[in-house]
């Protein structure tokens, strides 16, 4: 008996009638999978303009549509086309003259067709359509929809590779074409990256390793570049380069063999430190799941040997982006002791304010390391000691918490601890760093500059438990933070146990490797030894001459709206210069700290004009930053969440349930400004309504107590009337 998949395939083939050019006016969309996204239509129009056409003949861009056989025969007769003509391969399919009364029901491509209706000139309004008979089953219709919907969209990594290719060749048309595929935010981030020549050259050195790039999210640069961690970021990227160069035995020709699946399987594994990972790598290689294009058994054996010898967690662009989330709160603490709006990197600024002492030969570093042999090395180690202090104390110094443990309540966001800030300043001063802000913050005795009273050495591997693979990058969980805090000192960063690796690596081993990925190994050179950074120009040229995504490759109807500012529980505030980096002004915690960035502001406006200005500014911010705001109409407090459906709906459920500062867990009513009134809206409809509300106050959701429904609507009516009266609505 034939399988259901075979049956669907056979039915699809039997129902296919061929391909033709058909006027847009005859194409309609009854099968509505989602709401029409006008921003996506606008994006497609810009892509069409940049490409000087819409590539409607490309097979990947065809639109599937249904037509019954009787109507098709009528159209074929009128067009003087035979049924077999539609099935013949043609550079340009036959044009079908369809009667005005006839409409074809399309299964996919609604945004593309809407964009084409705006872009194409009158008299040239047609599209390439794959025709199927209308008596096709629902199962086959679903299959067809999925096939067309899953046509490959270009990732940010694809676009970055193309932009760098055309940029190096001075192809302005190519640059313009590929820039059009980026959102305004991502394009701005790319331009900022280009201004940093050293950093973009380090990124470009990774270009020949195609498999690394699907993970790139250009939106994360909006968070990474302002960290001012130039040296640390470059060190991490060079570690990625050195690691993957070592894996392929430094064979330049093998770089293109590093595919995305291989990277996805190997990243976060520690095969030399973890027996379970070692077994996994051997199994992946023997089952041909990694390095599929390497066929020579000897070469596969060489690559396997290299992988198994890597003595740390295998890095990638994915782990890099995730680990900068962990670096970020520490960077904010480090910046708090530096001049406002400094232009160079954190490391350069700290080196500027460092003063050496004459007793170096007798002096031990604060954290129990060995005697310092040079001013330069001591300066670097003292600088690293400050970062480790930040890693130990960031939850007490800045409004960012480790991640929630499964089954446990969310960690509380703490008020900044003045004692920790004083300790930090005292440690910096005692190590030799001098600045006005450091002197001002030294107002209490320090109590945490030496090692904790640790009875046992940290374990890098254990037989049971250990850190799961999906928790080996990014912000740590609260339990591992508490467990490992006492080991975050220089002494333990240089710790190398002599015992054989056990079954699993520990959470401390993860922090140990993340630290060295950004800051380097001081006791010994990182694996592999030697300078493996290739000649940037030659390596990039090898990419330019190799296979890259084809010009006609399809891209999806939806722009990638993945959340890129990932992974922390953070509340923004605005205080004095030093407190600006450390303070919070609320205790709100987002529902999913790995996906949401939430900011809260407070303070009720005092006049109707102030209300209007606040809301107009808030709406403008939300549109510019792709966010939705939840606005408490009585207090003027608001919360901003990224405009992604699952995130918005989750926050709506939390707000409706009373999970907002000072609400005392009272249920709330949600409302949207629509047609001059604030109208209540169901939680399940919040995302939809937030993106189709009053144009002047788009993406602002109002809320108040369940017993305040009438009051909310009255507020909305009077507020809107006031806006119209003052010509601001």
XYZ file of C-alpha atoms in Angstrom:
729
model
C 0.000 0.000 0.000
C 1.318 3.448 -0.910
C 2.128 5.765 1.968
C 0.103 8.935 2.539
C 3.115 10.972 1.371
C 3.211 9.041 -1.898
C -0.506 9.527 -2.366
C -0.213 13.277 -1.823
C 2.666 13.481 -4.289
C 0.765 11.510 -6.930
C -2.373 13.616 -6.482
C -0.363 16.796 -6.715
C 1.270 15.656 -9.953
C -2.052 14.594 -11.444
C -3.697 17.918 -10.511
C -0.923 20.107 -11.914
C -2.018 21.794 -15.166
C 1.080 23.812 -16.012
C 2.504 27.335 -15.721
C 1.245 30.552 -17.301
C 1.421 34.333 -17.145
C -1.794 35.744 -15.693
C -2.948 39.304 -15.019
C -2.834 40.313 -11.365
C -6.461 41.430 -11.363
C -7.549 37.810 -11.688
C -5.615 36.604 -8.629
C -7.342 36.547 -5.267
C -6.537 35.123 -1.825
C -9.336 33.387 0.038
C -7.060 31.182 2.138
C -5.916 33.748 4.720
C -3.230 32.296 6.934
C -2.309 35.577 8.656
C -3.146 39.259 8.624
C -1.816 41.354 5.785
C 1.514 42.917 6.785
C 1.807 46.302 5.094
C 5.368 46.771 6.315
C 6.313 43.569 4.510
C 4.600 44.785 1.333
C 6.590 48.023 1.552
C 9.792 46.030 2.035
C 9.069 43.920 -1.062
C 8.400 47.031 -3.137
C 11.808 48.384 -2.102
C 13.421 45.065 -3.043
C 11.729 45.183 -6.459
C 12.992 48.734 -6.971
C 16.552 47.911 -5.961
C 16.615 44.882 -8.271
C 15.005 46.874 -11.097
C 12.373 44.182 -11.362
C 10.560 41.554 -9.354
C 12.042 38.346 -10.846
C 8.542 37.010 -11.475
C 9.784 34.367 -13.922
C 11.986 32.682 -11.308
C 10.429 29.314 -10.322
C 10.899 30.153 -6.635
C 8.715 33.241 -7.060
C 5.792 31.530 -8.820
C 2.398 31.718 -7.146
C 0.255 28.521 -6.953
C -3.430 28.980 -7.892
C -6.536 26.856 -8.409
C -8.751 26.715 -11.516
C -11.388 24.170 -12.465
C -10.859 22.222 -15.678
C -13.936 23.642 -17.395
C -12.788 27.231 -16.887
C -9.241 26.323 -17.904
C -10.427 24.812 -21.192
C -12.396 27.987 -21.890
C -9.348 30.159 -21.199
C -7.050 27.958 -23.303
C -9.423 28.115 -26.237
C -9.693 31.894 -25.952
C -5.901 32.244 -25.697
C -5.192 29.833 -28.549
C -3.005 27.719 -26.260
C -3.094 23.939 -25.919
C -3.011 22.101 -22.529
C 0.390 20.623 -23.372
C 1.801 24.094 -24.066
C 1.434 24.946 -20.372
C 3.510 21.914 -19.410
C 6.421 22.627 -21.751
C 9.559 24.237 -20.271
C 9.551 27.837 -21.467
C 11.839 30.792 -20.890
C 8.667 32.852 -20.683
C 5.392 30.931 -20.090
C 2.343 31.471 -22.298
C 0.060 34.364 -21.471
C -3.554 33.382 -20.730
C -6.363 35.800 -21.580
C -8.780 35.303 -18.693
C -12.334 36.750 -18.793
C -12.978 39.714 -16.492
C -15.455 37.748 -14.381
C -13.019 34.933 -13.566
C -10.885 34.880 -10.424
C -8.239 32.325 -9.487
C -7.785 31.397 -5.846
C -4.093 31.580 -4.892
C -2.587 29.425 -2.163
C 0.488 31.515 -1.391
C 2.279 34.773 -2.276
C -0.273 37.356 -1.149
C 2.313 39.945 -0.033
C 4.277 39.520 -3.248
C 1.201 40.048 -5.425
C 0.075 43.096 -3.440
C 3.561 44.587 -3.819
C 3.552 43.831 -7.556
C 0.225 45.670 -8.006
C 1.926 48.813 -6.701
C 5.281 48.332 -8.394
C 4.378 47.160 -11.918
C 3.347 49.632 -14.607
C -0.152 49.554 -16.124
C -0.162 47.146 -19.054
C 2.548 45.012 -17.414
C 0.534 43.775 -14.443
C 0.990 40.010 -14.668
C 2.620 37.247 -12.625
C 3.821 33.710 -13.236
C 1.298 31.223 -11.846
C 1.491 27.456 -11.322
C -1.993 26.129 -12.058
C -3.685 23.260 -10.204
C -7.194 21.927 -10.705
C -9.642 23.200 -8.099
C -10.858 19.722 -7.060
C -7.517 19.072 -5.392
C -7.787 17.779 -1.802
C -7.192 19.898 1.286
C -4.157 17.784 2.181
C -2.493 18.544 -1.145
C -3.404 22.234 -0.905
C -1.703 22.336 2.484
C 1.328 20.552 1.061
C 1.580 23.079 -1.789
C 1.281 26.008 0.642
C 4.083 24.651 2.795
C 6.355 24.012 -0.183
C 6.036 27.575 -1.426
C 6.178 29.089 2.066
C 9.363 27.191 2.881
C 11.307 28.497 -0.089
C 14.599 29.670 1.404
C 14.797 33.201 2.714
C 18.177 34.894 2.802
C 19.603 34.979 6.308
C 21.453 37.982 7.699
C 24.635 35.981 7.159
C 23.812 35.469 3.471
C 23.206 39.180 3.057
C 26.391 40.099 4.933
C 28.442 37.816 2.669
C 26.892 39.345 -0.446
C 27.397 42.900 0.793
C 31.049 42.255 1.548
C 31.481 40.626 -1.884
C 30.015 43.580 -3.779
C 31.674 46.104 -1.478
C 35.132 44.713 -2.248
C 34.366 44.739 -5.980
C 32.907 48.249 -5.950
C 29.613 47.033 -7.408
C 27.228 49.801 -6.344
C 24.194 48.145 -7.935
C 24.872 44.906 -6.052
C 25.368 46.779 -2.776
C 22.103 48.665 -3.224
C 20.239 45.488 -4.129
C 21.353 43.603 -1.017
C 20.989 46.539 1.342
C 17.341 46.675 0.318
C 16.837 43.270 1.937
C 17.753 44.656 5.362
C 15.474 46.496 7.745
C 16.431 50.080 8.589
C 17.779 48.971 11.965
C 19.940 46.186 10.540
C 21.239 48.436 7.779
C 22.209 51.053 10.348
C 24.014 48.376 12.365
C 25.908 47.210 9.284
C 27.010 50.769 8.528
C 28.256 51.182 12.106
C 30.222 47.954 11.824
C 31.844 49.128 8.572
C 33.191 52.201 10.370
C 35.205 49.935 12.670
C 37.843 48.707 10.222
C 39.645 46.364 12.613
C 36.425 44.711 13.747
C 34.933 44.223 10.291
C 38.230 42.765 9.049
C 38.046 40.227 11.880
C 34.481 39.345 10.897
C 35.537 39.103 7.254
C 38.276 36.602 8.107
C 35.445 34.171 8.922
C 33.724 34.590 5.542
C 35.203 31.456 3.918
C 33.597 29.307 6.638
C 30.095 29.321 5.126
C 28.561 27.225 7.887
C 29.226 29.863 10.542
C 27.103 32.564 8.920
C 23.463 31.402 9.102
C 23.606 32.181 12.837
C 24.513 35.837 12.317
C 21.844 38.279 13.482
C 22.704 41.801 12.391
C 20.193 43.141 14.894
C 22.469 42.044 17.747
C 25.094 44.571 16.635
C 22.814 47.252 18.042
C 23.625 45.768 21.437
C 27.195 44.553 20.862
C 28.875 47.584 19.273
C 27.992 50.052 22.094
C 29.702 47.765 24.627
C 33.074 49.346 23.710
C 34.688 45.910 24.145
C 36.784 46.023 20.985
C 39.676 43.862 22.191
C 37.431 41.290 23.872
C 35.164 40.942 20.825
C 38.112 40.599 18.455
C 39.693 38.011 20.739
C 36.505 35.931 20.651
C 36.196 36.157 16.863
C 39.855 35.189 16.466
C 39.238 32.187 18.720
C 36.412 31.118 16.382
C 38.750 31.488 13.420
C 41.623 29.632 15.073
C 39.380 26.817 16.285
C 37.711 26.082 12.951
C 41.020 26.482 11.109
C 42.479 23.850 13.423
C 39.480 21.554 12.943
C 40.072 21.487 9.175
C 43.808 20.931 9.704
C 44.636 24.453 8.449
C 43.694 23.423 4.909
C 42.498 26.567 3.142
C 40.628 24.548 0.526
C 38.553 22.847 3.232
C 37.017 26.006 4.676
C 33.992 25.808 2.401
C 33.366 22.262 3.682
C 32.326 23.644 7.080
C 28.564 23.533 6.525
C 25.814 24.945 8.737
C 24.712 21.540 10.002
C 28.259 20.712 11.106
C 28.535 23.988 13.017
C 25.151 23.478 14.641
C 26.111 19.991 15.824
C 29.585 20.897 17.122
C 29.093 24.330 18.712
C 28.939 24.222 22.525
C 30.558 20.769 22.707
C 33.768 20.247 24.694
C 35.084 16.946 23.287
C 38.454 17.017 25.055
C 36.960 17.870 28.463
C 33.762 15.828 28.402
C 33.468 12.108 27.697
C 29.814 12.388 26.645
C 30.687 15.080 24.098
C 33.603 13.010 22.852
C 31.273 10.070 22.216
C 28.758 12.370 20.502
C 31.395 13.736 18.124
C 32.584 10.243 17.206
C 29.006 9.163 16.531
C 28.291 12.264 14.439
C 31.368 11.632 12.320
C 30.701 7.916 11.833
C 27.073 8.573 10.841
C 28.194 11.254 8.348
C 26.127 13.980 10.044
C 29.082 16.352 10.147
C 31.399 17.289 7.274
C 29.150 15.472 4.803
C 31.113 16.742 1.816
C 34.384 15.259 3.067
C 34.428 11.776 1.510
C 38.055 10.688 1.952
C 38.231 8.413 5.068
C 41.727 9.611 5.926
C 40.644 13.224 5.817
C 37.614 12.480 7.972
C 39.875 10.739 10.468
C 42.230 13.742 10.585
C 39.343 16.145 11.157
C 37.901 13.925 13.884
C 41.251 13.831 15.669
C 41.457 17.633 15.586
C 37.949 18.035 16.981
C 38.583 15.610 19.841
C 41.694 17.548 20.885
C 39.952 20.898 21.403
C 40.305 21.595 25.151
C 37.463 24.099 25.469
C 33.865 24.636 24.346
C 33.760 24.911 20.550
C 32.836 28.521 19.681
C 30.768 29.868 16.792
C 29.027 33.084 15.803
C 25.983 31.763 17.657
C 27.893 31.325 20.925
C 29.607 34.683 20.364
C 26.311 36.544 20.126
C 24.860 34.707 23.121
C 27.953 35.228 25.274
C 27.991 38.968 24.665
C 24.721 38.941 26.630
C 26.736 37.710 29.614
C 29.457 40.283 28.900
C 27.048 43.207 28.666
C 26.140 43.813 32.345
C 29.822 43.526 33.292
C 30.712 46.040 30.573
C 28.149 48.488 31.956
C 29.756 48.276 35.397
C 33.235 48.767 33.923
C 32.068 51.826 31.957
C 30.557 53.423 35.057
C 34.048 54.361 36.337
C 35.137 55.946 33.054
C 34.528 59.413 31.623
C 31.123 59.943 30.092
C 30.911 59.376 26.329
C 34.471 58.111 25.971
C 35.306 57.170 22.381
C 37.825 54.347 22.646
C 37.469 50.864 24.128
C 37.028 49.985 27.798
C 40.459 48.335 27.842
C 42.225 51.371 26.383
C 40.489 53.702 28.829
C 41.471 51.585 31.840
C 45.028 51.313 30.596
C 45.135 55.124 30.377
C 44.258 55.502 34.066
C 46.571 52.718 35.268
C 49.551 53.635 37.443
C 52.299 51.089 38.132
C 54.185 50.739 41.409
C 57.862 50.299 42.227
C 57.389 47.212 44.404
C 56.155 44.874 41.651
C 58.825 42.290 42.329
C 57.558 41.838 45.880
C 53.883 42.424 45.381
C 51.315 39.710 44.804
C 48.218 40.382 42.833
C 45.110 40.710 44.927
C 43.628 37.394 43.960
C 46.385 34.959 44.793
C 48.132 34.696 41.429
C 51.891 34.343 41.150
C 54.435 37.148 41.359
C 54.013 39.586 38.512
C 56.988 39.716 36.212
C 56.228 42.824 34.175
C 54.213 46.005 34.326
C 52.359 45.095 31.124
C 51.316 41.678 32.361
C 50.306 42.997 35.754
C 48.236 45.738 34.137
C 46.392 43.184 32.007
C 45.799 40.831 34.933
C 44.575 43.670 37.139
C 42.220 44.692 34.364
C 40.932 41.102 34.171
C 40.503 41.054 37.959
C 38.024 43.937 37.626
C 36.006 42.020 35.032
C 35.883 39.002 37.328
C 34.593 41.216 40.140
C 31.804 42.290 37.783
C 31.012 38.659 36.955
C 30.732 37.923 40.690
C 28.531 40.886 41.590
C 26.582 42.184 38.570
C 23.161 41.120 39.988
C 23.852 43.348 43.034
C 25.155 46.291 41.036
C 22.931 46.672 37.997
C 19.356 45.811 37.104
C 20.138 42.520 35.425
C 19.642 39.084 36.897
C 20.806 35.576 35.985
C 18.199 33.444 34.254
C 15.445 31.620 36.076
C 16.003 27.970 36.913
C 13.366 25.539 35.569
C 10.505 25.187 38.011
C 11.716 28.106 40.128
C 10.348 31.650 40.473
C 12.019 34.385 38.507
C 15.008 35.964 40.246
C 14.302 39.258 41.934
C 15.779 42.329 40.320
C 17.759 43.967 43.111
C 18.343 47.616 43.867
C 21.993 48.619 43.287
C 24.121 47.772 46.314
C 26.253 50.773 47.287
C 28.607 48.476 49.171
C 29.369 46.508 45.999
C 30.008 49.697 44.058
C 32.332 50.896 46.823
C 34.124 47.526 46.810
C 34.575 47.763 43.073
C 36.039 51.267 43.307
C 38.313 50.245 46.190
C 39.577 47.229 44.277
C 40.251 49.324 41.173
C 42.100 51.928 43.228
C 44.151 49.350 45.116
C 45.138 47.635 41.861
C 46.451 50.927 40.488
C 43.560 52.420 38.480
C 42.986 56.142 39.123
C 40.004 58.222 37.996
C 37.788 60.851 39.550
C 34.826 58.501 39.609
C 36.847 55.772 41.274
C 37.903 58.201 44.006
C 34.330 59.423 44.519
C 32.978 55.881 44.884
C 35.504 54.861 47.572
C 33.309 55.673 50.575
C 33.300 52.399 52.520
C 35.780 49.692 53.521
C 35.999 46.949 50.948
C 35.220 43.417 51.964
C 35.384 41.386 48.745
C 38.742 41.740 47.052
C 40.362 38.477 48.057
C 39.300 34.943 47.447
C 36.335 33.462 49.235
C 37.097 30.847 51.865
C 37.121 28.001 49.355
C 37.941 24.615 50.821
C 37.916 22.676 47.549
C 39.177 23.356 44.061
C 36.511 23.839 41.391
C 35.585 20.880 39.230
C 35.665 21.211 35.464
C 33.928 17.883 34.860
C 31.709 15.491 36.819
C 30.235 12.038 36.350
C 26.604 13.083 36.817
C 24.712 16.307 36.298
C 26.853 18.940 34.661
C 25.893 21.736 32.295
C 23.481 20.752 29.485
C 24.622 21.664 25.978
C 21.925 24.325 25.624
C 23.206 26.086 28.771
C 26.833 26.396 27.663
C 26.557 29.904 26.281
C 24.709 33.062 27.197
C 23.510 34.328 30.561
C 23.885 31.686 33.312
C 21.034 30.426 35.434
C 20.697 31.624 39.013
C 21.687 28.301 40.584
C 24.942 28.080 38.601
C 25.718 31.747 39.304
C 25.432 31.158 43.048
C 27.391 27.911 42.894
C 30.297 29.280 40.845
C 30.563 32.830 42.196
C 33.239 31.874 44.732
C 35.513 30.581 41.957
C 35.434 33.663 39.720
C 38.967 34.785 40.582
C 42.157 34.853 38.531
C 43.609 31.927 40.448
C 40.836 29.623 39.246
C 40.846 31.024 35.720
C 44.360 29.570 35.380
C 43.364 26.330 37.071
C 44.127 23.139 35.126
C 43.204 19.931 36.979
C 45.338 16.866 36.429
C 42.599 14.264 36.623
C 41.099 12.734 33.482
C 37.932 14.310 32.028
C 34.671 12.900 33.336
C 31.279 12.427 31.727
C 29.964 16.032 31.764
C 31.486 19.490 32.090
C 30.378 21.722 34.956
C 28.769 25.147 34.909
C 32.068 26.565 36.209
C 33.855 25.072 33.187
C 31.402 26.999 31.010
C 32.165 30.308 32.756
C 35.879 29.459 32.675
C 35.769 28.981 28.890
C 33.619 32.058 28.278
C 36.100 34.178 30.241
C 39.038 32.859 28.228
C 37.150 33.228 24.942
C 36.929 36.991 25.560
C 40.094 37.616 27.572
C 42.548 34.863 26.650
C 44.645 32.303 28.493
C 47.469 33.943 30.396
C 49.147 30.737 31.581
C 49.353 29.129 28.158
C 48.451 30.032 24.557
C 44.952 29.041 23.432
C 44.506 25.940 21.316
C 45.836 25.686 18.737
C 49.181 27.400 19.224
C 50.573 29.801 16.702
C 49.020 32.540 14.639
C 46.317 30.939 12.537
C 44.734 34.163 11.351
C 44.955 33.984 7.568
C 45.784 36.738 5.184
C 42.460 38.522 5.143
C 42.578 39.513 1.492
C 43.465 36.076 0.171
C 40.917 34.366 2.362
C 38.184 36.724 1.252
C 39.204 36.296 -2.355
C 38.807 32.535 -1.933
C 35.262 33.249 -0.848
C 34.613 35.511 -3.805
C 35.626 32.796 -6.222
C 33.541 30.152 -4.477
C 29.895 29.313 -4.476
C 27.619 31.906 -2.900
C 23.783 32.102 -2.857
C 22.440 32.496 -6.369
C 21.029 35.795 -7.520
C 17.646 34.284 -8.274
C 17.378 32.434 -4.998
C 13.978 32.871 -3.411
C 13.328 34.893 -0.324
C 10.242 34.516 1.841
C 7.296 36.869 2.036
C 8.068 37.615 5.666
C 11.095 39.557 6.776
C 12.921 37.734 9.529
C 11.547 39.289 12.687
C 13.417 37.060 15.111
C 14.136 38.685 18.390
C 17.814 39.592 18.347
C 18.284 41.627 21.481
C 18.308 38.477 23.547
C 18.719 36.971 26.862
C 18.602 39.204 29.924
C 16.218 40.484 32.515
C 16.840 44.203 32.364
C 15.191 47.409 33.453
C 16.395 50.730 32.119
C 16.705 53.776 34.303
C 18.018 57.306 34.187
C 20.086 58.603 37.103
C 23.457 60.201 37.674
C 26.373 59.271 35.405
C 27.636 56.368 37.495
C 24.158 55.183 38.513
C 23.022 55.387 34.902
C 24.784 52.086 34.234
C 23.731 50.383 37.449
C 20.304 51.610 38.444
C 16.802 50.287 37.907
C 13.507 52.031 38.440
C 11.162 49.099 38.746
C 10.971 45.456 39.750
C 9.200 44.226 36.630
C 10.583 40.974 35.254
C 9.789 39.850 31.682
C 8.187 36.480 31.149
C 10.936 35.069 28.973
C 14.311 36.562 29.842
C 16.008 34.824 26.931
C 13.817 36.516 24.333
C 12.437 39.781 25.697
C 13.909 43.124 26.490
C 11.511 45.178 28.592
C 11.907 48.753 29.699
C 9.694 50.542 32.187
C 9.231 54.242 32.755
C 7.154 55.862 35.449
C 5.681 59.137 36.604
C 2.156 60.275 35.748
C 1.921 63.258 33.392
C 0.552 66.323 35.117
C -1.470 67.839 32.254
C -3.408 66.688 29.198
C -0.697 68.240 27.045
C 1.909 66.186 28.880
C -0.188 63.048 28.367
C -0.418 63.760 24.669
C 3.287 64.463 24.276
C 4.185 61.339 26.227
C 1.891 59.135 24.160
C 2.917 60.622 20.833
C 6.600 60.210 21.726
C 5.928 56.699 22.970
C 4.101 55.732 19.785
C 6.905 57.164 17.645
C 9.507 55.255 19.647
C 7.569 52.012 19.310
C 7.245 52.365 15.547
C 10.926 53.241 15.168
C 12.159 50.496 17.493
C 9.618 47.832 16.407
C 8.008 47.646 19.834
C 4.608 47.713 21.494
C 3.948 49.705 24.675
C 1.588 48.754 27.513
C 0.464 52.085 29.039
C -1.233 52.337 32.465
C -3.694 55.124 31.847
C -3.908 56.402 35.444
C -0.257 56.453 36.486
C 1.460 57.114 33.169
C 3.754 54.110 33.692
C 4.468 52.064 30.607
C 6.308 48.954 29.510
C 7.806 48.390 26.045
C 8.109 44.931 24.486
C 9.416 43.943 21.060
C 6.667 43.650 18.455
C 6.670 39.900 17.970
C 3.400 38.012 18.277
C 4.304 35.386 20.865
C 6.129 37.954 23.012
C 3.296 40.496 22.836
C 0.638 37.895 23.673
C 2.651 36.585 26.610
C 3.129 40.090 28.019
C -0.564 40.838 27.470
C -1.479 37.786 29.535
C 0.874 38.909 32.301
C -0.416 42.478 32.345
C -4.038 41.303 32.278
C -3.249 39.100 35.255
C -1.875 42.062 37.223
C 1.834 41.334 36.814
C 3.011 44.932 36.616
C 4.736 47.083 39.273
C 2.417 48.308 42.053
C -0.674 46.534 40.702
C -0.839 44.096 43.640
C -1.712 41.251 41.243
C -5.099 42.799 40.399
C -6.591 41.788 37.067
C -6.453 44.447 34.377
C -8.559 45.435 31.381
C -6.711 46.050 28.095
C -7.830 48.682 25.572
C -6.730 50.156 22.250
C -7.338 53.599 20.752
C -9.627 52.999 17.781
C -11.978 55.374 15.989
C -11.616 58.155 18.570
C -12.319 55.859 21.542
C -10.446 53.564 23.841
C -12.120 50.218 23.298
C -11.485 47.130 25.360
C -9.682 44.297 23.622
C -9.378 40.603 24.423
C -5.946 39.321 25.378
C -5.905 36.975 22.366
C -6.384 39.948 20.011
C -3.757 42.309 21.455
C -1.047 41.687 18.836
C -3.515 42.020 15.962
C -5.043 45.217 17.367
C -1.681 46.763 18.258
C -0.698 46.607 14.614
C -3.971 47.972 13.234
C -4.875 50.697 15.734
C -5.323 54.461 15.339
C -2.435 55.598 13.069
C -1.505 58.417 15.456
C -1.172 56.099 18.449
C -0.199 52.812 16.846
C 1.276 50.089 19.070
C 0.146 51.564 22.388
C -2.018 49.293 24.564
C -3.826 50.979 27.470
C -4.760 49.100 30.621
C -6.453 49.636 33.969
C -8.318 47.742 36.681
C -11.253 45.460 35.892
C -13.530 47.831 37.792
C -12.345 50.787 35.697
C -13.732 49.799 32.282
C -16.100 52.743 32.049
C -13.397 55.052 33.330
C -10.933 53.788 30.715
C -13.388 54.384 27.883
C -14.277 57.822 29.247
C -10.579 58.675 29.488
C -10.037 57.593 25.904
C -12.979 59.621 24.610
C -12.013 62.828 26.415
C -8.336 62.398 25.599
C -9.009 61.869 21.889
C -11.405 64.806 21.789
C -8.783 67.002 23.436
C -6.176 65.899 20.881
C -8.470 66.716 17.968
C -9.375 70.079 19.490
C -5.699 70.999 19.787
C -4.892 69.650 16.320
C -2.515 66.992 17.665
C -4.525 63.865 16.820
